[in-house]
């Protein structure tokens, strides 16, 4: 399996999120605010990339994939709401930290579910070549939407995610 296979890339990003949430606790002031803003943007890029590349194929190919996709989209919307709640408070205040801890927990629960429930069925249903092609699309998506440029941050709709056509093949060819 390649390091550019989509589940490997998603998992690597999950590890980055775990580290970045932890790192927030060592920061203050402007550094803290800037670190949160960057993390918040990366969470949105990650969610939309999954909704456009990973979840549609999970829904179409894996046994139980439509149900898992619905759960994943619901979780993403919950993460969006938790992250938006952070923005309602002064950076570093007790209420801000409480909202950050909530966003961290909602995100951690979602990542654990993907890693233990979604990835195995996806890897079984989707061949290595297609997973690597999706990984290349994942990287291109991140390049195109760095810092969540062009992404709305609005809730995703399960029916739209399930109906998304995922192009086959490597986008670099």
Short mmCIF file of C-alpha atoms in Angstrom, two decimals:
data_model
loop_
_atom_site.label_atom_id
_atom_site.label_comp_id
_atom_site.label_asym_id
_atom_site.label_seq_id
_atom_site.Cartn_x
_atom_site.Cartn_y
_atom_site.Cartn_z
CA UNK A 1 0.00 0.00 0.00
CA UNK A 2 1.21 3.45 -0.92
CA UNK A 3 1.65 6.39 1.43
CA UNK A 4 -0.58 8.26 -1.03
CA UNK A 5 -3.53 5.91 -0.61
CA UNK A 6 -6.52 7.94 0.64
CA UNK A 7 -7.03 6.19 3.97
CA UNK A 8 -3.32 6.59 4.76
CA UNK A 9 -3.57 10.32 4.01
CA UNK A 10 -6.75 10.72 6.06
CA UNK A 11 -5.16 8.85 8.97
CA UNK A 12 -2.03 11.01 8.77
CA UNK A 13 -4.22 14.11 8.92
CA UNK A 14 -6.07 12.69 11.92
CA UNK A 15 -2.72 12.47 13.71
CA UNK A 16 -2.00 16.11 12.82
CA UNK A 17 -5.36 17.12 14.32
CA UNK A 18 -4.59 15.26 17.53
CA UNK A 19 -1.24 17.05 17.82
CA UNK A 20 -2.64 20.47 16.93
CA UNK A 21 -5.43 20.28 19.49
CA UNK A 22 -2.84 19.28 22.09
CA UNK A 23 -0.49 22.10 21.05
CA UNK A 24 -3.18 24.71 21.67
CA UNK A 25 -2.71 24.15 25.39
CA UNK A 26 0.88 25.43 25.16
CA UNK A 27 -0.05 28.72 23.49
CA UNK A 28 -1.57 32.03 24.51
CA UNK A 29 -2.63 35.36 23.07
CA UNK A 30 -2.26 35.96 19.36
CA UNK A 31 -0.42 32.67 18.85
CA UNK A 32 -3.36 30.81 20.36
CA UNK A 33 -5.89 32.63 18.19
CA UNK A 34 -3.86 32.08 15.03
CA UNK A 35 -3.31 28.40 15.82
CA UNK A 36 -7.04 27.89 16.39
CA UNK A 37 -7.94 29.67 13.15
CA UNK A 38 -5.51 27.50 11.18
CA UNK A 39 -6.81 24.32 12.84
CA UNK A 40 -10.42 25.34 12.26
CA UNK A 41 -9.68 25.89 8.55
CA UNK A 42 -7.91 22.52 8.26
CA UNK A 43 -10.86 20.77 9.89
CA UNK A 44 -13.15 22.21 7.22
CA UNK A 45 -10.84 21.31 4.33
CA UNK A 46 -10.60 17.78 5.72
CA UNK A 47 -14.38 17.44 6.10
CA UNK A 48 -15.20 18.68 2.61
CA UNK A 49 -12.46 16.53 1.06
CA UNK A 50 -13.95 13.47 2.75
CA UNK A 51 -17.44 14.49 1.64
CA UNK A 52 -16.35 14.87 -1.98
CA UNK A 53 -13.88 11.98 -2.30
CA UNK A 54 -14.05 9.38 0.46
CA UNK A 55 -17.69 9.22 1.56
CA UNK A 56 -19.32 8.99 -1.89
CA UNK A 57 -17.28 5.92 -2.75
CA UNK A 58 -17.79 4.47 0.74
CA UNK A 59 -21.56 4.86 0.23
CA UNK A 60 -21.49 3.34 -3.25
CA UNK A 61 -19.10 0.44 -2.71
CA UNK A 62 -18.88 -0.72 0.91
CA UNK A 63 -21.48 -2.88 2.66
CA UNK A 64 -23.28 -0.55 5.05
CA UNK A 65 -21.49 2.37 3.41
CA UNK A 66 -24.56 4.56 3.03
CA UNK A 67 -25.25 4.32 6.77
CA UNK A 68 -21.59 5.02 7.59
CA UNK A 69 -21.62 7.97 5.19
CA UNK A 70 -24.72 9.38 6.87
CA UNK A 71 -23.02 9.03 10.26
CA UNK A 72 -19.85 10.68 8.94
CA UNK A 73 -21.69 13.64 7.42
CA UNK A 74 -23.68 14.06 10.65
CA UNK A 75 -20.39 14.04 12.59
CA UNK A 76 -18.84 16.61 10.24
CA UNK A 77 -21.80 18.92 10.76
CA UNK A 78 -21.49 18.44 14.52
CA UNK A 79 -17.78 19.32 14.29
CA UNK A 80 -18.66 22.42 12.23
CA UNK A 81 -21.12 23.53 14.91
CA UNK A 82 -18.66 22.84 17.73
CA UNK A 83 -15.93 24.79 15.93
CA UNK A 84 -18.32 27.67 15.23
CA UNK A 85 -19.16 27.78 18.94
CA UNK A 86 -15.48 28.42 19.69
CA UNK A 87 -15.66 31.56 17.54
CA UNK A 88 -18.39 32.98 19.82
CA UNK A 89 -15.96 33.48 22.72
CA UNK A 90 -12.92 35.58 23.46
CA UNK A 91 -9.76 33.62 22.65
CA UNK A 92 -8.30 32.08 25.78
CA UNK A 93 -11.34 32.71 28.00
CA UNK A 94 -12.79 29.90 30.08
CA UNK A 95 -15.80 29.68 27.76
CA UNK A 96 -13.49 29.57 24.73
CA UNK A 97 -11.49 26.71 26.23
CA UNK A 98 -14.67 24.84 27.09
CA UNK A 99 -15.82 25.18 23.47
CA UNK A 100 -12.39 24.06 22.19
CA UNK A 101 -12.49 20.99 24.45
CA UNK A 102 -15.95 20.17 23.11
CA UNK A 103 -14.78 20.55 19.48
CA UNK A 104 -11.77 18.39 20.26
CA UNK A 105 -13.91 15.64 21.76
CA UNK A 106 -16.47 15.65 18.95
CA UNK A 107 -13.64 15.47 16.42
CA UNK A 108 -11.80 12.73 18.35
CA UNK A 109 -14.94 10.59 18.53
CA UNK A 110 -15.49 11.00 14.79
CA UNK A 111 -11.90 10.13 13.89
CA UNK A 112 -11.99 7.01 16.05
CA UNK A 113 -15.20 5.88 14.36
CA UNK A 114 -13.73 6.37 10.90
CA UNK A 115 -10.55 4.54 11.79
CA UNK A 116 -12.24 1.52 13.37
CA UNK A 117 -15.50 1.26 11.40
CA UNK A 118 -15.23 3.07 8.07
CA UNK A 119 -11.67 2.40 6.89
CA UNK A 120 -11.76 -1.42 7.06
CA UNK A 121 -14.94 -1.77 4.99
CA UNK A 122 -13.73 0.89 2.54
CA UNK A 123 -10.36 -0.82 2.05
CA UNK A 124 -12.09 -4.14 1.50
CA UNK A 125 -14.53 -2.71 -1.08
CA UNK A 126 -12.26 -0.33 -3.02
CA UNK A 127 -9.14 -1.60 -4.77
CA UNK A 128 -5.62 -0.27 -4.16
CA UNK A 129 -5.44 1.55 -7.49
CA UNK A 130 -8.65 3.49 -6.91
CA UNK A 131 -7.68 4.30 -3.30
CA UNK A 132 -4.35 5.67 -4.53
CA UNK A 133 -6.07 7.69 -7.27
CA UNK A 134 -8.37 9.13 -4.60
CA UNK A 135 -5.30 9.92 -2.52
CA UNK A 136 -3.87 11.97 -5.38
CA UNK A 137 -7.21 13.79 -5.68
CA UNK A 138 -7.12 14.33 -1.89
CA UNK A 139 -3.74 16.05 -2.18
CA UNK A 140 -4.92 18.17 -5.12
CA UNK A 141 -8.05 19.17 -3.19
CA UNK A 142 -5.93 20.31 -0.24
CA UNK A 143 -3.69 22.34 -2.55
CA UNK A 144 -6.72 23.99 -4.15
CA UNK A 145 -8.44 24.82 -0.86
CA UNK A 146 -5.53 25.73 1.38
CA UNK A 147 -6.82 27.53 4.49
CA UNK A 148 -10.40 26.58 3.44
CA UNK A 149 -10.36 28.98 0.48
CA UNK A 150 -13.60 28.66 -1.46
CA UNK A 151 -15.30 26.46 1.15
CA UNK A 152 -18.50 27.69 2.80
CA UNK A 153 -18.32 25.96 6.18
CA UNK A 154 -22.02 25.18 5.81
CA UNK A 155 -23.54 21.85 6.80
CA UNK A 156 -23.28 19.08 4.25
CA UNK A 157 -26.33 17.14 3.15
CA UNK A 158 -26.16 13.34 3.17
CA UNK A 159 -28.13 12.91 -0.07
CA UNK A 160 -25.76 15.24 -1.94
CA UNK A 161 -22.68 13.47 -0.58
CA UNK A 162 -24.03 10.03 -1.49
CA UNK A 163 -24.91 11.23 -5.01
CA UNK A 164 -21.47 12.76 -5.68
CA UNK A 165 -19.75 11.24 -8.71
CA UNK A 166 -16.15 10.38 -7.92
CA UNK A 167 -13.98 10.46 -11.03
CA UNK A 168 -11.84 7.38 -11.56
CA UNK A 169 -8.15 7.37 -12.23
CA UNK A 170 -5.20 9.45 -11.18
CA UNK A 171 -5.79 13.21 -11.71
CA UNK A 172 -2.07 13.72 -12.41
CA UNK A 173 -2.13 11.57 -15.54
#
